Coordinates of C-alpha atoms in Angstrom, one line a residue:
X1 CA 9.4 9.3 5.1
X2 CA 10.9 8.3 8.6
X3 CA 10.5 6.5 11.8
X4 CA 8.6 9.3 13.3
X5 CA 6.2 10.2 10.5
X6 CA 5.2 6.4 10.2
X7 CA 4.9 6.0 14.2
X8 CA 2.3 9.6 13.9
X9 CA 0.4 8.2 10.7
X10 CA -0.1 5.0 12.8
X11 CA -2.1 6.9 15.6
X12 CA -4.5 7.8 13.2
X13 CA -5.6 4.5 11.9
X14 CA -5.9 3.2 8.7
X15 CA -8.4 5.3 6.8
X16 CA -9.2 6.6 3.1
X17 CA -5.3 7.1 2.3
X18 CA -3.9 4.7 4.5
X19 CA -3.4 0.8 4.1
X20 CA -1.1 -1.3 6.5
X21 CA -0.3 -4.8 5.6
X22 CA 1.7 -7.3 7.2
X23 CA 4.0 -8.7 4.7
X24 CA 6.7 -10.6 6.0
X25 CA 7.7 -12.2 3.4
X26 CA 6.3 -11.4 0.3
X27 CA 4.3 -9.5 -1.8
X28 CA 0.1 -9.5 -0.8
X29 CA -1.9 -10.5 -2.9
X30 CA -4.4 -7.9 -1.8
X31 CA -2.1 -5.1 -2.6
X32 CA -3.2 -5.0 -6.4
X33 CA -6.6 -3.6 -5.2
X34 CA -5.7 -1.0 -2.6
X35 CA -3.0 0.1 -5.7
X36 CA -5.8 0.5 -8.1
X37 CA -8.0 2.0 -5.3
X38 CA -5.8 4.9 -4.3
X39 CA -4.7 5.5 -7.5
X40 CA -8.6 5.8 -8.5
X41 CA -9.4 8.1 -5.3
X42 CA -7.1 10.5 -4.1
X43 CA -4.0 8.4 -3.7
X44 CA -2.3 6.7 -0.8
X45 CA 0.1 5.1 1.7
X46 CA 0.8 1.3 1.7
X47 CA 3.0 0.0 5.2
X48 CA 4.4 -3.6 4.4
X49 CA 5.3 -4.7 7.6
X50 CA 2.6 -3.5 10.1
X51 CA 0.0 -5.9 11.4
X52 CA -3.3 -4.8 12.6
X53 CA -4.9 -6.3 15.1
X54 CA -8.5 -5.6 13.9
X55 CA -10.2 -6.5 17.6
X56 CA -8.2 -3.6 19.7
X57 CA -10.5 -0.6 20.0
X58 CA -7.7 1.7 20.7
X59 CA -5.9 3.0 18.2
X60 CA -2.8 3.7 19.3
X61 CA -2.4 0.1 20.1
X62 CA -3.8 -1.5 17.1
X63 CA -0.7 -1.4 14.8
X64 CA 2.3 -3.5 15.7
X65 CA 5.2 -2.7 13.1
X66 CA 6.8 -6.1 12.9
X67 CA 8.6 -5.4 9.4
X68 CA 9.7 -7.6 6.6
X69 CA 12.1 -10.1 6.2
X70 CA 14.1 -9.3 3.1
X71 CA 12.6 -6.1 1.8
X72 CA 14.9 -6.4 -1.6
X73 CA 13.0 -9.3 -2.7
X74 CA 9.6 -7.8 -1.5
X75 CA 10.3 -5.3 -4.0
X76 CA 11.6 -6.7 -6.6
X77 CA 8.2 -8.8 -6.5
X78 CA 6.8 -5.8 -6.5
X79 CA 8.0 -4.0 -9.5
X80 CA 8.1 -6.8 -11.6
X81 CA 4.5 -7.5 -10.8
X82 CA 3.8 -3.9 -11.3
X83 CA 5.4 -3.8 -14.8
X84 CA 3.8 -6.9 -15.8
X85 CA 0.3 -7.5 -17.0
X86 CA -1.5 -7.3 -13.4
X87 CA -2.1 -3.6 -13.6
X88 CA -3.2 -1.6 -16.9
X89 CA -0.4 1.2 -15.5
X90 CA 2.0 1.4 -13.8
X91 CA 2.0 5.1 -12.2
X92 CA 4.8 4.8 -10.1
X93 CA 8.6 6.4 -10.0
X94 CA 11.2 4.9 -8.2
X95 CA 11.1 7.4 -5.5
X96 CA 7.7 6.0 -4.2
X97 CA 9.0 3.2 -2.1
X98 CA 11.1 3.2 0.2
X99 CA 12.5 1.2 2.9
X100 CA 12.3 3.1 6.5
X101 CA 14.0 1.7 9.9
X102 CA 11.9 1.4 12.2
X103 CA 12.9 0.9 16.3
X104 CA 14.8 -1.9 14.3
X105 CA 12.4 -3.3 11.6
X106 CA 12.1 -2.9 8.1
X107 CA 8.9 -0.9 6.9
X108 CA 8.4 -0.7 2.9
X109 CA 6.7 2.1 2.5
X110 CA 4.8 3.2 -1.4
X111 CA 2.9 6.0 -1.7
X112 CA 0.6 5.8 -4.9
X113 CA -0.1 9.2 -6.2
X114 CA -3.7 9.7 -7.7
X115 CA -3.8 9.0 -11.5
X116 CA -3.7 11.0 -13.8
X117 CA -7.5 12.0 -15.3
X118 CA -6.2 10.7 -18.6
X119 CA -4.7 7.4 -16.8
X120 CA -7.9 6.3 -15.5
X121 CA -9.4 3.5 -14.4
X122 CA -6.1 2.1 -13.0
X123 CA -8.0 -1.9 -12.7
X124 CA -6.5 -5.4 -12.4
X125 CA -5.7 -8.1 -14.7
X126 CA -7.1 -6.8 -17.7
X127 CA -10.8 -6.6 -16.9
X128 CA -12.0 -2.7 -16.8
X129 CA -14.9 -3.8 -15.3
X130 CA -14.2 -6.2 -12.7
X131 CA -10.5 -5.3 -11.9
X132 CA -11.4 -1.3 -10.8
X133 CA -11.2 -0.4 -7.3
X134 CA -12.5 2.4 -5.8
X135 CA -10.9 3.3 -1.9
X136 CA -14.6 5.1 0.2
X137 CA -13.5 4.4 3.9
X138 CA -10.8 2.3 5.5

């Protein structure tokens, strides 16, 4: 992925395949359930480092890529979280995140594939039935 391609998803908003959080500094907490939503639906694109200002109608204008402080650490956090207990799977390779440059910040980028049929329910924290996620509209 590069500068451009993140800049054009932008303009279309977040939506069924696209989640932006802001992510400074660490890890979300709400990034466990997007995760297990995408990987439930069709799959998706998670932006650490955009904010969204939920207020502005126009689109083009909502997103303002502020990037992260020290994307290492944010994944490191994030693979070690991955490959610990808070997910039933981990579905990932290594070549779905990636840091991008962008007009001088530093987007992570992780696209979650959709699981496979035999991988499914990707959920949370060990719960089936409380820690499965489903992704329906933005």
């Amino acid at each position: 992925m590069d500068s451009k391609t993140i800049k054009e998803t932008l303009l279309k908003g977040e939506r069924v395949t696209l989640e932006c959080k802001k992510a400074k500094a660490e890890v979300p907490k709400s990034i466990w359930q997007t995760y297990s939503a995408f990987a439930n639906t069709i799959g998706g694109l998670i932006l650490l480092g955009v904010d969204e200002d939920l207020q502005e109608k126009d689109v083009s204008k909502r997103f303002q890529i502020i990037g992260v402080d020290e994307p290492s650490k944010i994944i490191t956090d994030f693979w070690n979280t991955l490959n610990s207990d808070k997910v039933n799977e981990n579905i990932l390779l290594d070549s779905d995140v990636e840091v991008v440059n962008v007009d001088g910040a530093q987007i992570i980028c992780i696209h979650v594939p959709q699981a496979d049929w035999m991988a499914k329910p990707i959920y949370l924290n060990g719960n089936v039935y409380k820690g499965t996620y489903r992704r329906n509209n933005e």
